[in-house]
Amino acid sequence: MSLESILITLVAEAVKSLYGLETEENQIQLQKTKKEFEGDLTVVTFPFVKAARKSPEQVGQEIGEFLLKDTEVISKFNVVKGFLNLSISKSFWLETLTAIHSNTDFGITKAAEDAALMMIEYSSPNTNKPLHLGHIRNNLLGHSIAEIQKANGWKVIKTNIVNDRGIHICKSMLAWKKWGKDETPESSGLKGDHLVGKYYVIFDKHYKAEIKELMGKGLTEEEAKKSAPLILEAQKMLLAWENNDPEVRQLWKTMNGWVYAGFDKTYKQLGVSFDKIYYESETYLTGKSEVERGVKKGIFSARSDGSVWADLTGDGLDEKLLLRADGTSVYMTQDIGTAKLRYDDYPINKMVYVVGNEQNYHFQVLAILLDKLGYEWGKSLVHFSYGMVELPEGKMKSREGTVVDADDLMDEMIEAARETSQELGKLDNCTSEEIVTIVRMVGLGALKYFILKVDPRKNMTFNPKESIDFNGNTGPFIQYTHARIKSVLRKAAEQGIEYSSLNDNQPDISEKESYLIQLLTGFPAVVREAGEEFSPALIANYIYEVVKEYNQFYHDFPMLKEENPTLKQFRLVLSESIATVIKTGMGLLGIDVPERM
RNA sequence: GGUCUGGUAGCUCAGUUGGAUAGAGCAACAGCCUUCUAAGCUGUGGGUCAUGGGUUCGAAUCCCAUCCGGAUCACCA
């Protein structure tokens, strides 16, 4: 039982005994005491004032006295206006630290045999261009959320739906066929996904030129976009693909193969992975047949031109296209098929889609369509809708070349970490292998933390001109603190200092030290809340607070040089517990922490 | 235009079910390494919490209106 719930129970007893007031648990407001006041936890007394018919100060005084008599946990209290500030006894903190220190899985709830299964879809790239900063946010969030849900006792299956078919891929294919001169990743030295992306850009360039020409001949922009020869040819190619044209299929296979090899490298560098990958080329037919089933059931309707629509006006929405007039499928069709196959494949209890908030409408519609098709799980799907990454001048636009490439950004971060390490002379005693490992850890740690510390629901700004910091509220600061602790612990071990547990003597610990223990006790609740809220940012901000406090402690209190052996031992145990929570917490963000840096 | 969403320090962000004098980092300035890693620590300056009402003992937080931004409403994904 946590300290908070113990105290809430005690306060409820106090209020009942003193004023005869029955309180719900959530009526008792318990919060951390503000730093400028003495105490550890604060009870807000305003809610009881009415029943007590006394001033807030009196109520605080009376509850305080009751608690002081009632429990050993509270050593003293003070009242300021309507706030009852409680000081927790040092012995309670020491017992708590012992419990935390002995629990290597502190904060983590492992999945039981019969735990519920959560499937988390993230990444979900198109295969016509390389990954960019927006994908990085998606991948980091997806991976982190998966880790967080695992830590909350869920069985988790991470999945990726690769959008490997569609008009956009045909654009790259067509451009490569026309202007590629048989260029390959090998012949060009380009990473496969970058090579295919290059032809996507080339297509767009020629397509734009055609549009301009047609508009010069008097067509409107809309007409020109629809009638440009290149787009007609790409559409023809898509149709040929759906009709299994061998030549088109072969080219498609080859170019997608290049892309996958490239993606694999990016995923590996980013440290994300999947348990099961779905390809839309393998799910869209199921989607089509589901749509056809819907037509037969009378919930969808075909128009005279052959296109199929769902009428959602009854749900307050519009009509939604499910199959084009030429019979080819659209995004929604594929998502219906993918959803059905997943539920056929796994006993999913909760399905989570990590997809940007620009697709809120899409998932609203998807849930309704699945529901209409008779799937009881349709309505319960979770769209984990995260905000866009923007540049100072606004949205990233591939056409304007303002996209921040994922591979480039990771390389730059690692390079920056290497330079900083060199400048500071931090890795002078390390082997070249160690240096490679550490600078990668630090560079990626900076990038990942930068992205994950922001509330996922909000849009965030990334300024490429200002490199991501390594000081302050950053990944490297946290990693550095971990390395510092590990360094002290190594030295303690070298000196033969035993600190595996606290001995029976009770050291006289400071406010700073008991506050650090208090912070540690909050970790499991933070993990739980991060899972419920789908917010890695809660963990990031929590770890930062712990680390900031710890660095003040580190600065002001000696450990190895402390003469009192009981205190020395206590501080080492405290430090090791902090290091464990840092490592566990950062692990939930997908960030590694080094032993030295 | 309909729907959704956001607006907190020069910049990037926190701010718990409504609670005490709204907090961090960056940037600026001033200090701290003969002492366990200075990627650290300490201090100074910096705010009409977009605006105006309302509810409340108490509002950055809840409600209404207004202003400004973003997303979406595609035979794109």
XYZ file of C-alpha atoms (C1' of nucleotides) in Angstrom:
674
model
C 0.000 0.000 0.000
C 1.391 3.362 -0.921
C 2.005 6.128 1.557
C -0.696 8.194 -0.090
C -3.385 5.585 0.331
C -2.352 4.959 3.944
C -2.677 8.648 4.695
C -5.932 9.046 2.843
C -7.417 6.244 4.910
C -6.132 7.835 8.102
C -7.466 11.260 7.201
C -10.840 9.734 6.381
C -10.884 8.139 9.842
C -9.911 11.425 11.426
C -12.617 13.368 9.655
C -15.219 10.800 10.550
C -14.195 10.599 14.170
C -13.844 14.365 14.607
C -16.774 15.634 12.577
C -18.862 12.581 11.794
C -18.293 13.185 8.106
C -18.223 10.225 5.733
C -15.811 10.989 2.894
C -15.171 9.375 -0.424
C -11.507 8.715 -1.056
C -11.355 11.226 -3.845
C -12.654 13.983 -1.581
C -9.449 13.901 0.381
C -6.909 16.022 -1.379
C -3.370 14.998 -0.692
C -0.520 16.726 -2.443
C 3.189 17.137 -2.144
C 4.071 19.974 0.192
C 5.386 23.020 -1.612
C 9.079 23.554 -1.106
C 8.719 26.805 0.790
C 6.811 25.060 3.607
C 7.950 22.483 6.091
C 6.572 19.009 5.600
C 6.348 16.191 3.068
C 2.673 15.856 2.258
C -0.191 18.288 2.580
C -3.868 17.745 3.262
C -6.210 20.435 1.972
C -8.747 21.095 4.720
C -11.230 23.313 2.894
C -13.535 20.421 1.943
C -14.176 19.610 5.631
C -14.713 23.126 6.850
C -18.440 23.127 6.299
C -19.116 19.906 8.181
C -16.756 20.882 10.973
C -18.180 24.377 11.299
C -14.725 25.574 12.177
C -12.068 27.629 10.486
C -9.731 25.891 8.038
C -6.859 26.474 10.484
C -8.726 24.816 13.346
C -9.683 21.875 11.183
C -6.070 21.446 10.121
C -4.898 21.608 13.713
C -7.436 19.022 14.871
C -6.779 16.566 12.067
C -3.063 17.014 12.593
C -3.313 16.213 16.290
C -5.502 13.212 15.578
C -3.021 11.837 13.054
C -0.040 12.470 15.258
C -1.631 10.355 17.988
C -2.990 7.782 15.589
C 0.090 6.808 13.606
C 3.836 6.456 13.830
C 4.202 7.443 10.209
C 3.714 11.124 10.999
C 6.366 12.783 13.106
C 5.004 16.320 13.204
C 2.774 18.763 11.396
C 2.066 22.433 10.869
C -0.926 24.328 9.582
C -0.846 27.251 7.173
C -4.266 28.603 6.287
C -6.255 25.681 4.947
C -3.247 23.481 4.459
C -2.160 20.799 6.879
C 1.484 20.002 6.243
C 2.563 16.584 7.468
C 6.118 15.487 8.126
C 6.723 11.798 7.628
C 8.986 10.039 10.086
C 12.522 9.253 9.022
C 12.127 5.625 9.958
C 9.253 5.305 7.533
C 11.409 6.711 4.750
C 14.234 4.337 5.594
C 11.934 1.333 5.541
C 10.558 2.518 2.234
C 14.002 2.872 0.744
C 14.917 -0.632 1.870
C 11.847 -1.995 0.129
C 12.574 -0.089 -3.075
C 16.215 -1.066 -3.086
C 15.518 -4.764 -2.695
C 12.975 -4.775 -5.539
C 14.821 -4.944 -8.837
C 11.528 -4.608 -10.711
C 10.414 -1.556 -8.778
C 7.688 0.219 -10.719
C 7.148 -2.678 -13.112
C 4.170 -5.026 -13.173
C 4.981 -8.102 -15.200
C 2.309 -9.641 -17.385
C 0.519 -12.597 -15.864
C -0.089 -15.781 -17.854
C -3.654 -14.771 -18.571
C -2.939 -11.068 -18.985
C -4.964 -9.093 -21.501
C -3.445 -8.563 -24.920
C -2.863 -5.146 -26.378
C -1.871 -4.774 -29.984
C -0.110 -1.548 -30.792
C 0.246 -0.421 -34.373
C 2.878 2.173 -35.061
C 5.300 3.394 -37.711
C 3.130 2.384 -40.688
C 5.263 3.889 -43.423
C 4.562 4.316 -47.105
C 7.180 2.660 -49.237
C 7.684 5.531 -51.637
C 10.015 7.656 -49.543
C 12.383 7.500 -46.578
C 11.353 8.146 -43.006
C 11.467 11.675 -41.638
C 11.215 13.438 -38.309
C 7.450 12.937 -38.150
C 7.973 9.184 -38.415
C 10.588 9.399 -35.693
C 8.042 10.823 -33.303
C 5.586 8.114 -34.271
C 8.128 5.322 -33.846
C 9.451 6.590 -30.549
C 5.952 7.026 -29.168
C 4.860 3.607 -30.381
C 7.873 1.836 -28.989
C 7.693 3.683 -25.678
C 3.960 3.118 -25.258
C 4.520 -0.578 -25.878
C 7.180 -0.684 -23.159
C 4.981 1.276 -20.780
C 1.986 -1.008 -21.297
C 4.177 -4.054 -20.774
C 5.300 -2.481 -17.503
C 1.634 -2.191 -16.574
C 1.037 -5.889 -16.961
C -0.274 -6.057 -20.502
C 0.837 -8.577 -23.038
C 1.820 -6.456 -25.989
C 2.161 -7.192 -29.668
C 3.837 -4.448 -31.632
C 2.702 -4.346 -35.196
C 3.465 -2.370 -38.290
C 1.189 -1.997 -41.291
C 3.357 -1.280 -44.271
C 1.593 0.653 -46.954
C 3.328 -1.111 -49.790
C 0.761 -0.549 -52.520
C -1.134 2.324 -53.961
C -0.813 5.241 -56.276
C 2.161 6.767 -54.474
C 4.326 3.709 -55.012
C 3.311 3.616 -58.632
C 4.573 7.178 -58.978
C 8.054 6.173 -57.849
C 7.971 3.088 -60.026
C 6.893 4.997 -63.095
C 9.539 7.661 -62.646
C 12.230 5.044 -62.141
C 11.092 3.228 -65.287
C 11.172 6.401 -67.332
C 14.256 8.115 -66.008
C 16.017 5.626 -63.755
C 18.410 4.062 -66.238
C 18.359 0.890 -64.132
C 19.840 2.664 -61.156
C 20.032 0.482 -58.033
C 21.123 1.057 -54.427
C 24.369 -0.691 -55.310
C 25.081 1.317 -58.454
C 24.150 4.632 -56.846
C 25.460 4.036 -53.353
C 22.144 5.306 -52.067
C 20.180 3.660 -49.260
C 17.235 1.879 -50.873
C 14.492 4.002 -49.338
C 16.337 7.167 -50.309
C 16.751 5.953 -53.874
C 13.043 5.238 -54.245
C 12.250 8.563 -52.607
C 14.421 10.278 -55.165
C 12.198 8.974 -57.955
C 9.097 10.040 -56.109
C 10.458 13.563 -56.182
C 11.362 13.223 -59.850
C 7.820 12.138 -60.635
C 6.437 15.122 -58.826
C 8.723 17.480 -60.718
C 7.633 16.207 -64.129
C 4.005 15.984 -63.049
C 4.066 19.622 -61.972
C 5.574 20.610 -65.303
C 2.783 18.825 -67.139
C 0.160 20.545 -65.018
C 1.700 23.906 -65.740
C 1.740 23.192 -69.452
C -1.900 22.108 -69.461
C -2.924 25.158 -67.507
C -1.135 27.241 -70.113
C -3.474 25.655 -72.627
C -6.432 26.937 -70.700
C -7.304 24.093 -68.319
C -8.095 24.802 -64.706
C -5.646 23.516 -62.146
C -8.054 20.808 -61.084
C -8.604 19.633 -64.646
C -4.895 19.693 -65.329
C -4.125 17.626 -62.234
C -6.592 14.994 -63.344
C -5.634 14.830 -66.981
C -1.847 15.087 -66.904
C -0.407 12.120 -68.841
C 1.862 11.091 -65.999
C -0.901 10.742 -63.441
C -3.022 8.805 -65.943
C -0.122 6.486 -66.540
C 0.407 5.997 -62.809
C -3.253 5.171 -62.354
C -2.990 2.683 -65.186
C -0.050 1.147 -63.405
C -2.026 0.807 -60.178
C -4.771 -0.968 -62.065
C -2.211 -3.235 -63.721
C -0.791 -3.978 -60.276
C -4.206 -4.942 -58.926
C -4.658 -7.133 -61.998
C -1.414 -8.908 -61.197
C 0.471 -7.694 -64.256
C 3.745 -9.658 -63.971
C 6.041 -6.882 -65.132
C 4.539 -4.297 -62.802
C 4.541 -6.755 -59.925
C 8.194 -7.589 -60.512
C 9.273 -3.954 -60.500
C 7.127 -3.362 -57.420
C 8.782 -6.256 -55.617
C 12.247 -5.067 -56.502
C 11.751 -1.476 -55.462
C 9.922 -2.353 -52.247
C 12.789 -4.715 -51.438
C 15.174 -1.779 -51.655
C 12.954 0.233 -49.391
C 12.652 -2.495 -46.756
C 16.411 -2.907 -46.570
C 16.631 0.826 -45.983
C 13.858 0.890 -43.404
C 15.425 -1.981 -41.491
C 18.571 0.062 -41.032
C 16.618 3.077 -39.838
C 14.537 1.025 -37.403
C 17.630 -0.660 -36.052
C 19.408 2.607 -35.527
C 16.355 4.058 -33.840
C 16.061 0.968 -31.659
C 12.489 0.029 -32.533
C 11.124 -3.337 -33.595
C 7.914 -5.191 -34.384
C 6.470 -8.554 -33.451
C 4.283 -8.806 -36.514
C 4.314 -6.897 -39.764
C 1.288 -6.620 -41.993
C 1.477 -5.483 -45.606
C -1.442 -3.748 -47.207
C -0.872 -5.745 -50.369
C -1.857 -8.756 -48.253
C -4.810 -7.181 -46.481
C -6.556 -4.984 -49.015
C -8.364 -7.904 -50.666
C -9.878 -8.837 -47.326
C -10.921 -5.220 -47.044
C -12.536 -5.341 -50.463
C -14.469 -8.465 -49.648
C -15.565 -6.936 -46.353
C -16.844 -3.934 -48.276
C -18.648 -6.211 -50.716
C -20.150 -8.082 -47.793
C -21.338 -4.735 -46.505
C -22.950 -3.941 -49.821
C -24.822 -7.251 -49.743
C -25.880 -6.562 -46.170
C -27.196 -3.220 -47.399
C -25.051 -1.086 -45.108
C -22.932 0.253 -47.977
C -24.161 1.190 -51.429
C -22.770 1.138 -54.953
C -23.291 4.055 -57.297
C -23.959 3.916 -61.001
C -20.276 4.574 -61.786
C -19.309 1.512 -59.740
C -17.881 3.340 -56.734
C -18.956 2.151 -53.281
C -19.895 4.472 -50.431
C -20.858 4.333 -46.800
C -23.544 6.743 -45.727
C -22.573 8.094 -42.323
C -25.000 10.982 -42.213
C -26.868 9.092 -39.506
C -23.734 9.346 -37.365
C -23.427 13.052 -37.988
C -20.717 12.540 -40.595
C -20.541 12.581 -44.364
C -20.535 9.900 -46.980
C -17.291 7.966 -47.236
C -15.765 6.380 -50.317
C -14.780 2.723 -49.864
C -14.022 1.589 -53.408
C -13.163 3.754 -56.402
C -15.148 3.635 -59.617
C -12.383 1.557 -61.209
C -12.724 -0.967 -58.405
C -9.402 -0.181 -56.718
C -9.378 0.171 -52.987
C -8.611 3.188 -50.848
C -6.927 3.639 -47.485
C -10.108 2.926 -45.560
C -10.742 -0.305 -47.415
C -7.320 -1.545 -46.491
C -7.680 -0.594 -42.852
C -10.908 -2.556 -42.604
C -9.213 -5.626 -44.029
C -6.150 -5.232 -41.822
C -8.307 -4.916 -38.722
C -10.241 -8.070 -39.522
C -7.107 -10.111 -40.193
C -5.542 -8.985 -36.944
C -8.519 -10.074 -34.936
C -8.471 -13.375 -36.793
C -4.790 -13.797 -35.937
C -4.747 -12.740 -32.267
C -7.072 -12.677 -29.255
C -6.824 -8.911 -29.031
C -8.363 -7.194 -26.026
C -7.339 -3.715 -26.980
C -6.250 -2.379 -30.344
C -4.202 0.804 -30.371
C -3.325 2.825 -33.456
C -0.426 5.231 -33.061
C -1.292 7.647 -35.826
C -1.064 11.422 -36.150
C -3.946 13.684 -35.219
C -4.441 14.669 -38.831
C -6.200 11.332 -39.126
C -8.682 11.770 -36.301
C -11.543 11.730 -38.739
C -10.288 8.593 -40.431
C -10.294 6.615 -37.182
C -13.629 7.963 -36.132
C -14.984 6.651 -39.403
C -13.090 3.363 -39.177
C -14.583 2.627 -35.768
C -18.090 3.264 -37.091
C -17.568 1.171 -40.226
C -16.215 -1.802 -38.266
C -19.146 -1.494 -35.944
C -21.574 -1.455 -38.872
C -19.888 -4.548 -40.264
C -20.811 -6.305 -37.066
C -17.523 -6.313 -35.194
C -18.142 -5.616 -31.546
C -14.554 -4.457 -31.108
C -14.884 -1.740 -33.715
C -16.050 0.924 -31.337
C -13.407 0.106 -28.734
C -10.359 0.735 -30.868
C -8.015 3.378 -29.501
C -6.614 6.000 -31.781
C -3.532 7.253 -29.961
C -3.565 10.561 -31.713
C -0.342 12.517 -31.437
C 0.569 15.993 -32.610
C 2.656 16.984 -35.583
C 6.299 17.934 -35.543
C 6.589 21.374 -37.049
C 9.455 23.561 -38.120
C 9.645 27.190 -37.014
C 8.193 28.205 -40.362
C 5.385 25.637 -40.123
C 4.692 22.168 -41.385
C 7.388 20.095 -43.046
C 6.806 19.857 -46.770
C 8.574 17.271 -48.859
C 7.916 19.244 -52.009
C 9.722 22.247 -50.617
C 12.601 20.156 -49.380
C 12.071 21.139 -45.747
C 11.661 17.576 -44.535
C 14.093 16.564 -41.822
C 15.372 13.136 -42.824
C 15.414 10.502 -40.078
C 18.764 8.942 -41.020
C 20.477 12.306 -41.393
C 19.148 13.576 -38.101
C 20.276 10.512 -36.165
C 23.726 10.719 -37.745
C 23.998 14.389 -36.864
C 23.015 13.761 -33.276
C 25.586 11.016 -32.861
C 28.240 13.204 -34.448
C 27.366 16.047 -32.097
C 27.631 13.682 -29.144
C 31.043 12.577 -30.344
C 32.265 16.169 -30.627
C 30.968 17.094 -27.198
C 32.546 14.034 -25.630
C 35.856 14.901 -27.218
C 35.723 18.519 -26.159
C 35.032 17.517 -22.592
C 37.596 14.746 -22.719
C 35.056 12.370 -21.273
C 35.998 9.271 -23.190
C 39.770 9.531 -23.190
C 40.145 6.273 -21.316
C 37.678 4.280 -23.380
C 38.303 1.838 -26.201
C 37.118 2.809 -29.644
C 34.292 0.258 -29.377
C 33.131 1.796 -26.124
C 33.247 5.240 -27.676
C 31.091 4.146 -30.593
C 28.537 2.651 -28.219
C 28.455 5.606 -25.852
C 28.240 8.423 -28.386
C 25.433 6.583 -30.121
C 23.638 6.161 -26.812
C 24.058 9.831 -25.971
C 23.221 11.223 -29.397
C 20.096 9.130 -29.725
C 19.266 9.739 -26.077
C 19.252 13.466 -26.734
C 16.991 13.076 -29.762
C 14.577 10.622 -28.159
C 14.234 12.545 -24.939
C 13.754 15.803 -26.827
C 10.774 14.278 -28.588
C 9.289 12.176 -25.818
C 9.352 14.774 -23.075
C 6.663 16.735 -24.885
C 3.007 15.870 -24.291
C 2.279 13.555 -27.229
C -1.096 15.089 -27.968
C 0.425 18.478 -28.657
C 2.157 19.700 -31.750
C 5.822 20.381 -31.170
C 8.389 22.570 -32.802
C 11.793 21.436 -33.982
C 14.298 24.031 -35.026
C 16.987 22.470 -37.228
C 19.181 25.545 -36.858
C 19.397 25.136 -33.086
C 20.872 21.750 -32.422
C 19.291 19.663 -29.702
C 20.836 20.494 -26.358
C 22.959 18.220 -24.197
C 22.538 20.378 -21.082
C 19.576 21.025 -18.841
C 16.349 19.097 -19.257
C 17.805 16.648 -21.766
C 18.521 12.977 -22.278
C 22.284 13.355 -21.866
C 21.841 15.155 -18.535
C 19.905 12.164 -17.258
C 22.354 9.703 -18.756
C 25.200 11.648 -17.216
C 23.642 11.445 -13.784
C 23.305 7.700 -14.150
C 26.953 7.431 -15.198
C 28.002 9.543 -12.226
C 26.192 7.294 -9.793
C 27.647 4.200 -11.398
C 31.083 5.700 -11.129
C 30.678 6.263 -7.407
C 29.319 2.756 -6.947
C 32.279 1.299 -8.835
C 34.638 3.153 -6.551
C 32.723 1.971 -3.506
C 33.086 -1.596 -4.710
C 36.804 -1.076 -5.343
C 37.158 0.144 -1.782
C 35.324 -2.916 -0.552
C 32.433 -0.930 0.869
C 29.440 -3.121 1.556
C 26.127 -1.424 0.717
C 23.852 -4.223 -0.413
C 21.314 -3.228 2.215
C 20.815 -0.816 5.061
C 21.988 -2.015 8.432
C 19.906 -1.636 11.539
C 21.393 1.617 12.686
C 19.191 4.504 11.694
C 21.150 7.292 10.091
C 19.984 10.828 10.641
C 18.969 11.738 7.127
C 18.447 15.194 5.729
C 15.352 16.752 4.174
C 16.940 16.439 0.761
C 17.484 12.737 1.286
C 14.001 11.991 2.525
C 12.608 14.008 -0.352
C 14.546 11.851 -2.793
C 13.006 8.749 -1.236
C 9.611 10.380 -1.486
C 10.196 11.044 -5.160
C 11.188 7.414 -5.694
C 8.003 6.173 -4.076
C 6.072 8.002 -6.786
C 7.575 5.982 -9.627
C 5.005 3.146 -9.814
C 2.146 5.645 -9.890
C 3.847 7.545 -12.703
C 4.251 4.351 -14.714
C 0.597 3.528 -14.183
C -0.555 6.972 -15.174
C 1.689 7.005 -18.235
C -0.039 3.801 -19.317
C -3.532 5.072 -18.691
C -2.861 8.402 -20.356
C -0.655 6.991 -23.116
C 1.972 9.540 -22.217
C 5.702 8.812 -22.144
C 6.108 12.510 -21.339
C 4.930 11.847 -17.784
C 7.827 9.457 -17.300
C 10.308 11.828 -18.909
C 9.283 14.712 -16.687
C 9.317 12.521 -13.612
C 12.821 11.218 -14.299
C 14.021 14.744 -14.895
C 12.722 15.856 -11.520
C 14.406 12.945 -9.774
C 17.676 13.610 -11.545
C 17.609 17.323 -10.868
C 17.073 16.719 -7.179
C 19.716 14.032 -7.116
C 22.343 16.303 -8.642
C 21.767 18.826 -5.885
C 22.212 16.045 -3.367
C 25.329 14.835 -5.170
C 26.778 18.313 -5.031
C 26.073 18.920 -1.356
C 26.569 15.545 0.316
C 29.664 13.358 0.414
C 29.267 9.645 -0.092
C 32.589 7.836 -0.173
C 34.115 10.583 1.934
C 31.344 10.480 4.493
C 32.863 9.344 7.777
C 29.758 7.974 9.431
C 29.582 4.432 7.985
C 25.811 4.178 8.412
C 25.254 7.393 6.515
C 27.754 6.371 3.863
C 25.952 3.115 3.367
C 22.577 4.842 3.272
C 23.701 7.269 0.600
C 25.074 4.505 -1.562
C 21.839 2.549 -1.259
C 19.869 5.681 -2.086
C 22.093 6.415 -5.073
C 21.846 2.901 -6.394
C 18.057 3.018 -6.108
C 18.027 6.294 -8.017
C 20.207 4.773 -10.714
C 17.849 1.813 -11.030
C 14.813 4.041 -11.405
C 16.629 6.158 -13.990
C 17.540 3.063 -15.957
C 14.073 1.544 -15.722
C 12.332 4.804 -16.526
C 14.564 5.639 -19.450
C 14.110 2.064 -20.639
C 10.385 2.759 -20.820
C 11.251 5.620 -23.159
C 13.488 3.385 -25.246
C 16.587 5.250 -24.098
C 19.703 3.427 -22.933
C 21.841 4.808 -20.147
C 25.628 4.333 -20.032
C 27.811 3.135 -17.173
C 30.207 5.947 -17.948
C 30.230 8.965 -20.207
C -18.605 27.292 -43.446
C -19.163 22.378 -40.085
C -16.262 19.465 -36.660
C -11.872 18.863 -33.680
C -7.743 21.115 -31.341
C -4.348 24.631 -29.321
C -2.754 29.897 -27.150
C 1.630 29.887 -20.082
C 8.754 34.049 -19.667
C 12.566 36.264 -25.757
C 12.679 30.558 -27.328
C 11.302 25.182 -26.105
C 8.145 23.110 -22.633
C 5.916 21.496 -17.305
C 1.837 22.742 -14.325
C -2.130 16.249 -10.919
C -9.365 15.248 -9.499
C -9.852 23.430 -9.302
C -5.669 24.792 -3.967
C -0.585 28.190 -0.920
C 3.586 33.607 -3.879
C 2.356 29.952 -11.844
C 7.570 26.336 -12.471
C 11.920 24.078 -15.365
C 15.472 24.225 -19.368
C 17.705 27.211 -23.238
C 19.468 32.079 -24.210
C 21.742 36.661 -21.011
C 24.518 38.119 -16.718
C 27.395 36.870 -11.937
C 29.734 33.005 -9.072
C 31.624 27.542 -7.848
C 36.530 22.330 -10.103
C 43.955 20.813 -4.802
C 37.302 17.450 -2.881
C 32.980 10.912 -5.312
C 32.558 12.846 -13.472
C 31.650 20.930 -14.095
C 27.119 17.126 -19.914
C 27.097 19.479 -12.948
C 25.800 23.148 -8.830
C 24.390 28.292 -6.900
C 22.462 33.171 -7.794
C 20.137 37.589 -10.805
C 16.789 39.436 -14.294
C 12.483 37.854 -17.254
C 4.683 36.615 -16.744
C -1.997 40.941 -18.137
C -1.370 32.232 -17.994
C -4.623 35.340 -25.745
C -9.064 38.778 -24.263
C -13.749 39.685 -21.619
C -17.411 37.718 -18.549
C -19.307 33.655 -15.214
C -19.215 29.504 -11.347
C -16.322 28.949 -6.492
C -13.944 30.045 0.027
C -10.256 29.555 -4.082
C -9.487 29.387 -11.540
C -3.675 28.760 -15.887
C -7.167 24.546 -14.798
C -14.393 24.266 -15.159
C -18.553 27.125 -18.258
C -19.890 31.015 -22.062
C -18.425 34.627 -25.661
C -14.604 36.983 -28.622
C -9.632 37.195 -31.064
C -5.546 34.440 -33.231
C -3.232 29.749 -34.939
C -3.368 24.470 -36.570
C -5.861 19.971 -38.343
C -9.828 17.811 -40.928
C -14.326 17.564 -43.928
C -10.612 14.073 -51.198
C -12.249 8.540 -56.366
C -4.460 11.131 -51.426
C -2.428 8.027 -47.615
